[in-house]
Coordinates of C-alpha atoms in Angstrom, one line a residue:
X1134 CA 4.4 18.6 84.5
X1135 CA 7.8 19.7 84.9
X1136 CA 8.9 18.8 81.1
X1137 CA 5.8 20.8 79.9
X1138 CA 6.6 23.9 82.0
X1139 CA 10.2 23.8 80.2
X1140 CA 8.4 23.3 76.9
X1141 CA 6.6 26.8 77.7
X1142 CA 9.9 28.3 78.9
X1143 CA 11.5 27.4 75.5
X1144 CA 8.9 28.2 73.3
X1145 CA 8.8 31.6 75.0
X1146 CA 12.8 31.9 74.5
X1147 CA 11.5 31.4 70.6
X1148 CA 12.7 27.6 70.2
X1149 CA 10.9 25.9 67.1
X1150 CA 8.9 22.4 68.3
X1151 CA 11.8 20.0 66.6
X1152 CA 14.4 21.7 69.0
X1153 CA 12.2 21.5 72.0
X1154 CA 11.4 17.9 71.6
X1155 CA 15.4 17.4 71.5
X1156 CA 16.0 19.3 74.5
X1157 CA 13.0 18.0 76.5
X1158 CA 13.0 14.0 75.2
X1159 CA 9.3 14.0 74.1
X1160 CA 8.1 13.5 70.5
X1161 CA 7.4 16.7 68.1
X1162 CA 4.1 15.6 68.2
X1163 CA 4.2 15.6 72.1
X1164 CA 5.4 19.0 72.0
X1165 CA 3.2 20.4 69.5
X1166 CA -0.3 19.2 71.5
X1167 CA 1.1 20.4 74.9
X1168 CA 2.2 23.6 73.8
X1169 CA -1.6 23.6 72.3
X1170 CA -3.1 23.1 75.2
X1171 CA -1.7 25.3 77.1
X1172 CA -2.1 28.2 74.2
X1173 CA -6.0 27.4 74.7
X1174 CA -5.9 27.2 78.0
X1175 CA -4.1 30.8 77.9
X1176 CA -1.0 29.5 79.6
X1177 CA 2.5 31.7 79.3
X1178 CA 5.8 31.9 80.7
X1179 CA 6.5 32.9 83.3
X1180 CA 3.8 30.2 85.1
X1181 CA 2.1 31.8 88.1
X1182 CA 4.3 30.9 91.4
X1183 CA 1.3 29.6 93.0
X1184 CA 0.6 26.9 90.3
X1185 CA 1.7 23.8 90.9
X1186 CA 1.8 20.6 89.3
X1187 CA -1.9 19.7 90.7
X1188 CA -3.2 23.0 88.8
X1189 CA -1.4 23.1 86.0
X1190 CA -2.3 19.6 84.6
X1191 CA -6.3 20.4 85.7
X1192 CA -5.9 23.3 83.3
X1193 CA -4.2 21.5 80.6
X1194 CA -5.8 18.2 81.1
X1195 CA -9.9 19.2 81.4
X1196 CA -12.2 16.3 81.3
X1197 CA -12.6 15.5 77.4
X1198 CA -15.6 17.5 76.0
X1199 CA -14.1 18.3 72.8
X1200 CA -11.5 17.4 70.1
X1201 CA -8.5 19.9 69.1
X1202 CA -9.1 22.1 66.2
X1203 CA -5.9 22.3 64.8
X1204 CA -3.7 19.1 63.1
X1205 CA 0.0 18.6 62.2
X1206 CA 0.0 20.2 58.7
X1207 CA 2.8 18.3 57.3
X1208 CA 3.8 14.5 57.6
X1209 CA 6.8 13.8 60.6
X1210 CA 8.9 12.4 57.8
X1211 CA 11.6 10.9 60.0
X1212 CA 9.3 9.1 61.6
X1213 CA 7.7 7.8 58.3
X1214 CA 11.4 7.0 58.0
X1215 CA 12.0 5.5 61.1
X1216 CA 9.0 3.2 61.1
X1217 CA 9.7 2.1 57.2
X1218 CA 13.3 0.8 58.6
X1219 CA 11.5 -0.7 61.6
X1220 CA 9.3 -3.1 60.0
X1221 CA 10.2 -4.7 57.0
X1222 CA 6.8 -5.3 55.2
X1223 CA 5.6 -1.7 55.6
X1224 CA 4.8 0.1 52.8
X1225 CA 4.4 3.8 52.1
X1226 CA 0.7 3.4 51.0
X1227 CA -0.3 2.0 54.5
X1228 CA 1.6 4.4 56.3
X1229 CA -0.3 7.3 53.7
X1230 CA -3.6 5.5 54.7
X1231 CA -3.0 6.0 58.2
X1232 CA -1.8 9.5 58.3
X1233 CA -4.8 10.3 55.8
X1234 CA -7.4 9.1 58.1
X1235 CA -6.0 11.3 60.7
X1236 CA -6.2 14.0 58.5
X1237 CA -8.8 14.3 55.7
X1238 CA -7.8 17.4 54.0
X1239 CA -4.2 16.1 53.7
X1240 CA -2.5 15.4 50.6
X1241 CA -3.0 12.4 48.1
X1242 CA -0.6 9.1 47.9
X1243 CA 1.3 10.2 44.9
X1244 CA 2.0 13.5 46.6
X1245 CA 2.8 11.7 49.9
X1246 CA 5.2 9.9 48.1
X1247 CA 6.6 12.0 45.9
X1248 CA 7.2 14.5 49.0
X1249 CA 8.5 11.9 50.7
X1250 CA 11.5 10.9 48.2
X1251 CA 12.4 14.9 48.1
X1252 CA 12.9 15.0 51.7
X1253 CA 14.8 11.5 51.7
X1254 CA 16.8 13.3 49.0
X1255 CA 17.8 15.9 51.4
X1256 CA 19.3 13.9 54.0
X1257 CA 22.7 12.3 54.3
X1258 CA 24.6 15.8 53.0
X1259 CA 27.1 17.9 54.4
X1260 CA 25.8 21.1 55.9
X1261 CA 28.7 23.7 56.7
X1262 CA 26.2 25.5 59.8
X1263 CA 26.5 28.8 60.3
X1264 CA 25.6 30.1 63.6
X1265 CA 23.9 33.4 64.9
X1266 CA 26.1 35.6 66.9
X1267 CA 25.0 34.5 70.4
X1268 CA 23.3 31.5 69.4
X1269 CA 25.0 28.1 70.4
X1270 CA 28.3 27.2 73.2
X1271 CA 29.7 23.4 72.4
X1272 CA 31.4 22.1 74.9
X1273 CA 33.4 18.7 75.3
X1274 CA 36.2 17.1 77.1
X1275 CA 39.3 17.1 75.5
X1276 CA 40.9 13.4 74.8
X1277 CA 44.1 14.4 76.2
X1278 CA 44.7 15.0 79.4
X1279 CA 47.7 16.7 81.3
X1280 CA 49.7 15.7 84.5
X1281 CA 49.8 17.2 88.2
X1282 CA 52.4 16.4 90.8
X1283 CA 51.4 16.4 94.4
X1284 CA 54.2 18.1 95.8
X1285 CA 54.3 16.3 98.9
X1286 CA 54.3 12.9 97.5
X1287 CA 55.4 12.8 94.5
X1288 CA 52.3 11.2 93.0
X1289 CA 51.4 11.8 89.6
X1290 CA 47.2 12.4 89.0
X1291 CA 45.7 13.2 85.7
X1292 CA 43.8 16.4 84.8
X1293 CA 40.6 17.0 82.3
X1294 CA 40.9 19.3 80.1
X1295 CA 37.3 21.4 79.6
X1296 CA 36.8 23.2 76.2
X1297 CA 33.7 25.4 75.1
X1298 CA 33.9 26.8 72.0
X1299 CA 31.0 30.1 70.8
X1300 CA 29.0 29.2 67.7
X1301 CA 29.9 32.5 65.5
X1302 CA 33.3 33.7 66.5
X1303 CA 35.2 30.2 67.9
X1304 CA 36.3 31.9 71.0
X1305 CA 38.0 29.3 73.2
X1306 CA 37.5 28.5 77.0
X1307 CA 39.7 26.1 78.4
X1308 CA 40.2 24.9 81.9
X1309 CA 41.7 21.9 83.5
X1310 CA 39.7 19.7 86.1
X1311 CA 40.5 17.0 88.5
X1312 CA 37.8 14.6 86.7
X1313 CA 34.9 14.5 84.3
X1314 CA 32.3 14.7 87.1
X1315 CA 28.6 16.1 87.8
X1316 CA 30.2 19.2 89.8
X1317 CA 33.8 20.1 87.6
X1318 CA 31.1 19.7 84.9
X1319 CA 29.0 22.2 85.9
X1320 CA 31.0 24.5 87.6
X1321 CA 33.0 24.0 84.2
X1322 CA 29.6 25.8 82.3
X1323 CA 29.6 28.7 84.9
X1324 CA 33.3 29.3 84.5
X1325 CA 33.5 29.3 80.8
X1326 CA 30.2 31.9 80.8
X1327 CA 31.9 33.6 83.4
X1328 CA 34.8 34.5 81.2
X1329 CA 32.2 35.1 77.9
X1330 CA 30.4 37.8 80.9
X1331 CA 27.1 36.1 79.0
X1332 CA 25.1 32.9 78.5
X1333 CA 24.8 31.5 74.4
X1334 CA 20.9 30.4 74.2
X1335 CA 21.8 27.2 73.6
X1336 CA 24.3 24.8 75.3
X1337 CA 25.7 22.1 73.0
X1338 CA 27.4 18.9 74.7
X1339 CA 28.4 15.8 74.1
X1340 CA 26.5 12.8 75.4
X1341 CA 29.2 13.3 78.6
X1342 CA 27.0 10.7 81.5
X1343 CA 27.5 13.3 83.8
X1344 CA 25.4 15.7 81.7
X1345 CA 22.6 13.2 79.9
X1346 CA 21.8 10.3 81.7
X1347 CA 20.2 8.7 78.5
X1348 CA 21.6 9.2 75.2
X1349 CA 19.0 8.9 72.5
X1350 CA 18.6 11.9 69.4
X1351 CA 15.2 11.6 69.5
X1352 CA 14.3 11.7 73.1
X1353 CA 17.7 12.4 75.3
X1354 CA 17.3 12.3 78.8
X1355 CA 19.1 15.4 80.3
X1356 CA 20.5 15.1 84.0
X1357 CA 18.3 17.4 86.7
X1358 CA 21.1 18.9 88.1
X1359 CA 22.7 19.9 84.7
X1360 CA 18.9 20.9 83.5
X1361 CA 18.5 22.9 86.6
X1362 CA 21.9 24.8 85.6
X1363 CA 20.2 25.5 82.3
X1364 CA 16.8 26.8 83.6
X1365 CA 19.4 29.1 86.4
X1366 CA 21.1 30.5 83.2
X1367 CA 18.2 30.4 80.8
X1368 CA 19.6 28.3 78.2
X1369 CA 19.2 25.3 76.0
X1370 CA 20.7 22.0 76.5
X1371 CA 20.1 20.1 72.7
X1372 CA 22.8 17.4 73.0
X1373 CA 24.3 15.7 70.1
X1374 CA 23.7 12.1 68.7
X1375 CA 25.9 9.7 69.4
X1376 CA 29.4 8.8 66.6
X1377 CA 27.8 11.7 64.7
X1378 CA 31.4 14.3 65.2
X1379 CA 29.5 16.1 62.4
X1380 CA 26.6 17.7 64.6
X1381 CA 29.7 19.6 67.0
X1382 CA 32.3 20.2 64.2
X1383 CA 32.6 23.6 66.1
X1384 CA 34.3 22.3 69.0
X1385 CA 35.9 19.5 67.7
X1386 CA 37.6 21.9 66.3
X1387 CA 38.2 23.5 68.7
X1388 CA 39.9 20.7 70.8
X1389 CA 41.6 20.2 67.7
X1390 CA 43.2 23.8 68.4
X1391 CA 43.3 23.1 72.2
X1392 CA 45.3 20.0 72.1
X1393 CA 47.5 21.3 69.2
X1394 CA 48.2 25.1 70.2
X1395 CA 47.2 25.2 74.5
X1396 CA 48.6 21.2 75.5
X1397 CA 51.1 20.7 73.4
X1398 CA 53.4 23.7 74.3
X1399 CA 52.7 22.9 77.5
X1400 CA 54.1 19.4 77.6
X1401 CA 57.7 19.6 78.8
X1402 CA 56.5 22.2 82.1
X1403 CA 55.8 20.4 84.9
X1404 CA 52.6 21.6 87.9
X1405 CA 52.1 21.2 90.8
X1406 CA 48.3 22.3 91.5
X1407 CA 46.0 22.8 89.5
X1408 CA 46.1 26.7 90.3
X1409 CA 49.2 26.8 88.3
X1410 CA 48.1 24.5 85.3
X1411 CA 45.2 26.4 84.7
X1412 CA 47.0 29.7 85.1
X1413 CA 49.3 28.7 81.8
X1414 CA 46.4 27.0 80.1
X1415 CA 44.6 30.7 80.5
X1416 CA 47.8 32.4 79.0
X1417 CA 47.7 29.9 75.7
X1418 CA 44.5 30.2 75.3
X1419 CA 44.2 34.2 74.9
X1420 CA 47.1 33.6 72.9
X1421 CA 45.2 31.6 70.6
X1422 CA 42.3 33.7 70.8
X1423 CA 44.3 36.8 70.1
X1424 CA 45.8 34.7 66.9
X1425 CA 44.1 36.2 63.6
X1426 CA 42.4 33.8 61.5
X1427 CA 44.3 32.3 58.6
X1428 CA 44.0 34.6 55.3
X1429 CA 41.6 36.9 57.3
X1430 CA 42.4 39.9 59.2
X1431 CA 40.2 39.3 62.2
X1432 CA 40.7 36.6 65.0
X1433 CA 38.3 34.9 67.5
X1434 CA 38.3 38.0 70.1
X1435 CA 37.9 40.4 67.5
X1436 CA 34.8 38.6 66.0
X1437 CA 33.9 38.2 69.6
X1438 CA 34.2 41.7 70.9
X1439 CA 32.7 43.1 67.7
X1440 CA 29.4 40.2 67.2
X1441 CA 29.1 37.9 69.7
X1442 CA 30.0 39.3 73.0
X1443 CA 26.7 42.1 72.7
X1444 CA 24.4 39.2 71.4
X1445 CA 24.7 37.0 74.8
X1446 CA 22.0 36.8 77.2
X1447 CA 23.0 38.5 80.8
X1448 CA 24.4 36.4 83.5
X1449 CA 21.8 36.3 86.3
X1450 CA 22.3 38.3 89.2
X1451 CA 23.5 35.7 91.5
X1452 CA 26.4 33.0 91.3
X1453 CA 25.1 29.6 90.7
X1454 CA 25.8 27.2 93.5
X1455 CA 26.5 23.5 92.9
X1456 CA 23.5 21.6 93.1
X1457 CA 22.8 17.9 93.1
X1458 CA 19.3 16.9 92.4
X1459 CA 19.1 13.3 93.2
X1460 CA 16.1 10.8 92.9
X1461 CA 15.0 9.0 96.3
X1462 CA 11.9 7.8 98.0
X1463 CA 10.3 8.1 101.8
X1464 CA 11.3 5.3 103.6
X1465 CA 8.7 3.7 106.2
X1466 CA 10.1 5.9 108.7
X1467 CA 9.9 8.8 106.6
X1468 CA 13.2 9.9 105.8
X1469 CA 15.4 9.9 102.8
X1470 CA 18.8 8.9 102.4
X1471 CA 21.3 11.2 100.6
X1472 CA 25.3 10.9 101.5
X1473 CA 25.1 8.3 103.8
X1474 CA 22.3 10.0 105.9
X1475 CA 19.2 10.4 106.7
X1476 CA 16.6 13.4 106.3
X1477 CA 13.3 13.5 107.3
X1478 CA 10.2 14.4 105.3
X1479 CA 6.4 14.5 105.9
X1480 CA 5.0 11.6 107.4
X1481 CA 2.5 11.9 104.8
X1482 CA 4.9 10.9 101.5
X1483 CA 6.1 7.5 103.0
X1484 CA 6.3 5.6 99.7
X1485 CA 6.3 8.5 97.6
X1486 CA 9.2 9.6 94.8
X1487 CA 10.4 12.7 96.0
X1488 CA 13.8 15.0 94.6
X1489 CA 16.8 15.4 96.9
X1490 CA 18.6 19.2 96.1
X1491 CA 21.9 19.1 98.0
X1492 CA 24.1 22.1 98.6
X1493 CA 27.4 22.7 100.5
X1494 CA 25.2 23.9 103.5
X1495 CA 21.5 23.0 102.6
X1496 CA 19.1 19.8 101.7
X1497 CA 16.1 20.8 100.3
X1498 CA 13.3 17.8 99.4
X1499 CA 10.9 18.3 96.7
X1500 CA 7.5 16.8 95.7
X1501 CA 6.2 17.4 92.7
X1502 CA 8.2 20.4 92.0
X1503 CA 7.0 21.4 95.6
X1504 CA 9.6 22.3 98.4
X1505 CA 8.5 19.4 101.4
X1506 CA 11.4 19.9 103.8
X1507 CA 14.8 21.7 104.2
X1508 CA 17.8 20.6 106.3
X1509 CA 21.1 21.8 107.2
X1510 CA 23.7 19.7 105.7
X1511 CA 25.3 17.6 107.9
X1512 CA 28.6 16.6 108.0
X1513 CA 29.2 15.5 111.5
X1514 CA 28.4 12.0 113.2
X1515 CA 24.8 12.2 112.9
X1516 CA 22.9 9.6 110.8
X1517 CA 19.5 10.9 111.3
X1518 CA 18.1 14.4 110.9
X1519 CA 14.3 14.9 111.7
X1520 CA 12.3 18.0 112.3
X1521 CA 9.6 17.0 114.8
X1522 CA 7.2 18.4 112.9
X1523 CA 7.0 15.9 110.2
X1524 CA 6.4 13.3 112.7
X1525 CA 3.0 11.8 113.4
X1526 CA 1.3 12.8 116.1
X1527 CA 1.7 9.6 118.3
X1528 CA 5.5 9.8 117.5
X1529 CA 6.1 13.3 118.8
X1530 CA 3.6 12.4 122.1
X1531 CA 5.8 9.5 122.4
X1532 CA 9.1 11.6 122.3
X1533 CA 7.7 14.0 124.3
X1534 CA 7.2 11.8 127.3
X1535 CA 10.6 11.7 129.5
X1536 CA 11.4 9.6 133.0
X1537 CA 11.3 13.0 134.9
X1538 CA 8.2 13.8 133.6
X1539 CA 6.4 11.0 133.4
X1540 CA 6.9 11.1 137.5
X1541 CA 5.7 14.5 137.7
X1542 CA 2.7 14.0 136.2
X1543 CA 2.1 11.0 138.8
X1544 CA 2.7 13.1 141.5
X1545 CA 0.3 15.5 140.4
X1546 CA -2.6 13.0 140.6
X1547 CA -1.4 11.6 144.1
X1548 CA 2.2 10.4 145.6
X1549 CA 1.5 7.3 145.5
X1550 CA 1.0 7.1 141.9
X1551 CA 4.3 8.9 141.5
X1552 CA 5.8 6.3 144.3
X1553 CA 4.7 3.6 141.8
X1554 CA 5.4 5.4 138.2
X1555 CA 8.9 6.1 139.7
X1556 CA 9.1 1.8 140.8
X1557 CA 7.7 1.0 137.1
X1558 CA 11.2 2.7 135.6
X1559 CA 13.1 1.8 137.9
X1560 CA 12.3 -2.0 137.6
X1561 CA 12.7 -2.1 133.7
X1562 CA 16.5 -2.4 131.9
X1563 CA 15.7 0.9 130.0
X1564 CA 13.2 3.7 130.9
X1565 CA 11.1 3.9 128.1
X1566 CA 10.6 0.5 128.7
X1567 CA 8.4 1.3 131.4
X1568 CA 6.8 4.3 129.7
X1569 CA 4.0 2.3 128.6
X1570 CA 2.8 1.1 132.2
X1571 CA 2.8 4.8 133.3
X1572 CA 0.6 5.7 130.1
X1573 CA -1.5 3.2 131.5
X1574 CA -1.9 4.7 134.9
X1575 CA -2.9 7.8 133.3
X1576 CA -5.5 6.3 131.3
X1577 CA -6.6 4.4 134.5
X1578 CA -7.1 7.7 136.2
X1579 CA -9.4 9.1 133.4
X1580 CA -11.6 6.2 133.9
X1581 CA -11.9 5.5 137.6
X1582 CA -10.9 9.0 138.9
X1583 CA -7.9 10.5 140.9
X1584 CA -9.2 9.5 144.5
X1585 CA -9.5 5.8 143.3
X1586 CA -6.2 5.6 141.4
X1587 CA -4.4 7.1 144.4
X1588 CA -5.8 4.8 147.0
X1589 CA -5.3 2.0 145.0
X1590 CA -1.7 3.1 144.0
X1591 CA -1.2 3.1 148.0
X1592 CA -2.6 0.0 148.6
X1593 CA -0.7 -2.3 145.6
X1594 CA 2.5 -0.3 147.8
X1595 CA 1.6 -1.5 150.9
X1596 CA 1.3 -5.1 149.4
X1597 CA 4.5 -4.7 147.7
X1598 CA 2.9 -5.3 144.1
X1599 CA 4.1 -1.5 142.1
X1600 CA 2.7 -2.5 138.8
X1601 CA 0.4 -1.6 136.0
X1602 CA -1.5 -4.7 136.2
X1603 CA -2.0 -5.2 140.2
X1604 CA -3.5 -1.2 140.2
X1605 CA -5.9 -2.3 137.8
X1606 CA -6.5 -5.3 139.4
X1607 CA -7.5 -3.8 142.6
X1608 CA -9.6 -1.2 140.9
X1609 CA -11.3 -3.6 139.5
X1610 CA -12.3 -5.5 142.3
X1611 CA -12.7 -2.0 144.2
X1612 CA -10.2 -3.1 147.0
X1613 CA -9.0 0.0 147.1
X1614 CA -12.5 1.1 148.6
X1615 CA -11.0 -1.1 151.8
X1616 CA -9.2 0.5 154.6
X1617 CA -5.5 -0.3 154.9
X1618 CA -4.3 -2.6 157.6
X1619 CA -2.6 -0.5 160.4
X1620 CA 0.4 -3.3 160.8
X1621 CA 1.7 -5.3 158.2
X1622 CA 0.6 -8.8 158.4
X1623 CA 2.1 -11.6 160.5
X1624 CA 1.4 -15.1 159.2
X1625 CA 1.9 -15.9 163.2
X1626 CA -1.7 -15.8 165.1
X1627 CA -1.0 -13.8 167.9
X1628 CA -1.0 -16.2 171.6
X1629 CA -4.2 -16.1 173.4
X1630 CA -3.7 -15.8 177.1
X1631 CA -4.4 -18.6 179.4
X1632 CA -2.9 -19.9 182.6
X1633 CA -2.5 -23.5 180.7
X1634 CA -0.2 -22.0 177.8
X1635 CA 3.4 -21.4 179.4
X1636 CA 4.8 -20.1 176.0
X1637 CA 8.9 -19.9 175.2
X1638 CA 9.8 -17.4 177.8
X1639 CA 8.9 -20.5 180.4
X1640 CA 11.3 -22.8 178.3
X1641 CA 14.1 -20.0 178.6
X1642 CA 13.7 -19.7 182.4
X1643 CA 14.2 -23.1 183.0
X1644 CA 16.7 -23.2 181.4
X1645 CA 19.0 -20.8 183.4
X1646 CA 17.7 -22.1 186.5

């Protein structure tokens, strides 16, 4: 649901269906019978906040009761193409066969093939492309890099070099990073439209792993973080194929001009953050843009001030903050791992695939493009973070119960009971160990009543037996409807008196006589 809500975002932003398949990885033909469904189900952009992925796929998905009016007009020829390449003893008359019975008012075979050859004709030629003013941003890492020194070591690290490049006028953006990861990446993107003050509709990289996880022209596979960037900033990611230099000429040449006119004079200095490196790399590079144009009287900024610069989108109101989306799934005990901790989610999606959206301060969870949870980062020495509310109900009873309290509520219903809840804990290694017997007592009392418990709680005391099992077992056999002795039991009879039995005080009298 997700890819066809950003099919409808594009589409609005006036995308054709070739370039929305690129940036969304499904097939044209995908594209075109979502983007129909959603036109007959009279679906827009902006979506309604309040549908959600459960909505929006009963809308666009009915049960089947009847066929789609309209058909592809014209034959996908690259994927004619591609499928005459994949198998060897295909022919063009099958493949006309099968697209014909798909579509009965299509062409004939001579014209299939004849149309065919024209637009074979057409491919494998160099296209000089022209850009709108606004239009496209390439951007790349540069294959050199330059060197910091950490002052108080000595050590020498490496530095990225960033380069963006605008479509129409060529104006350069160049900034040095400490590596080619997800966030310099990123933060790389809302630097360099930072310093245009505007957004290009589309964003141009290179099949960079931190920015498409899966490189593939035909269906790409963009990373969620970077695609969430592109939603924030409302453009278009449409990354290039792979060993094709052709399809970003723009800024290969511009890291051609970087390497040659920003790195190179900057060789012989020496830097010691990477403040300072990128503080000279700014100063080359508005020298560079400043430079006019060979045999032309304008240069990038002027072609930028005067074309491009009033054609870009607005930034939006807010800075973006660096955002890591990250697949997981609910655990048994319901959490999620992320950094080397743990954050809770509903009870309810144990099992289930859920999204991880980490901040500096926050950790939001999402299921199906629904927020589940929310947590404050942590950074300290905790492992786990729950909110009680996601646990079940017999785990937050559980956790609820406590030593003290556990007593109390014995106490209420008699002091004996307490006297042998507070003997239960106390005889077990750990607490909670115990906490089971006193549940016990308290579903002892809902059966048999508070008198009974209480007396029998008394008598398993008097008897020496504090214990779960000897309470129930005098309950059961209703001793504790008896009386309690009045003297504790001797296993001595007491002596009868008779003038025949002398007894040991005789023996001792005898004795001192």
């Amino acid at each position: 649901m997700r890819k066809i809500a950003e099919m409808l975002r594009l589409k609005a932003a006036a995308m054709n269906n070739r370039d929305i398949a690129r940036s969304t990885g499904a097939g044209k033909t995908t594209v075109y019978e979502h983007l129909a469904r959603a036109e007959a189900a009279g679906l827009s952009w902006p979506l309604a906040p309040e549908l959600d992925d459960a909505a929006l796929e009963a809308m666009l998905f009915p049960p089947p009761t009847a066929e789609l009016a309209a058909s592809r007009p014209l034959p996908d020829w690259r994927e004619v193409h591609r499928e005459l390449k994949r198998h060897r003893h295909l022919t063009l008359r099958l493949l006309w066969l099968e697209w014909r019975a798909a579509h009965r008012e299509g062409w004939g075979y001579s014209r299939f093939c004849s149309q065919y050859q024209r637009w074979l004709g057409e491919q494998d030629v160099v296209l000089r492309m022209e850009y709108a003013a606004g239009e496209r941003m390439f951007v790349d890492f540069s294959g050199d890099r330059m060197s910091i020194i950490e002052a108080a070591t000595g050590e020498i690290t490496p530095a990225e070099i960033f380069v963006s490049v605008l479509g129409a006028s060529g104006m350069l953006y160049v900034e040095a990073s400490r590596g080619q990861d997800l966030r310099s990446w990123l933060l790389a993107h809302v630097r360099a439209w930072e310093s245009y003050a505007g957004v290009a509709r589309v964003t141009v990289p290179d099949n960079l792993k931190s920015g498409i996880t899966k490189a593939c022209w035909y269906e790409p596979e963009v990373n969620p973080s970077y695609l969430e960037l592109a939603r924030r900033y409302n453009t278009v990611i449409l990354p290039t194929r792979t060993a094709k230099p052709r399809d970003k000429a723009a800024v290969e040449s511009g890291v051609q001009v970087t390497e040659r006119w920003v790195l190179a004079p900057l060789r012989n200095r020496r830097f010691f953050s990477l403040g300072e490196l990128n503080q000279a790399i700014a100063e080359k590079v508005a020298e560079v843009n400043a430079r006019q144009f060979r045999g032309q009287p304008s240069s990038r900024r002027d072609l930028f001030l005067e074309i491009e610069r009033p054609a870009l989108q607005p930034l939006p109101p807010t800075r973006y903050e660096f955002t890591e989306i990250k697949k997981a799934t609910a655990n048994i005990d319901y959490h999620v791992a992320y950094d080397q901790r743990f954050y809770s989610v509903p009870y309810q999606l144990t099992g289930h695939k859920v999204e991880v959206w980490a901040t500096a301060t926050t950790i939001a969870i999402y299921h199906r493009n629904r927020r589940v949870a929310s947590h404050v980062r942590e950074y300290g020495r905790r492992r786990y973070i729950t909110d009680p509310g996601h646990r079940p109900a017999s785990h937050r009873a559980h956790l609820e119960w406590t030593p003290s309290r556990l007593i109390k509520w014995a106490s209420g219903v008699g002091p004996a009971v307490g006297e042998v809840a507070e003997k239960i804990l106390l005889a077990k290694p750990h607490p909670e160990h115990g906490y089971r017997a006193c549940l016990g007592l308290m579903n002892l009392s809902k059966h048999y009543g508070r008198e009974r418990v209480t007396a029998a709680c008394a008598r398993a005391l008097a008897v020496n037996a504090a214990s779960y099992t000897s309470v129930k077992s005098i309950l059961q056999q209703n001793l504790d409807r008896l009386p309690l002795p009045g003297v504790e039991l001797s296993l001595v009879p007491p002596r009868p008196a008779h003038e025949n039995l002398r007894g040991a005080d005789y023996y001792s009298t005898e004795k001192e006589a």
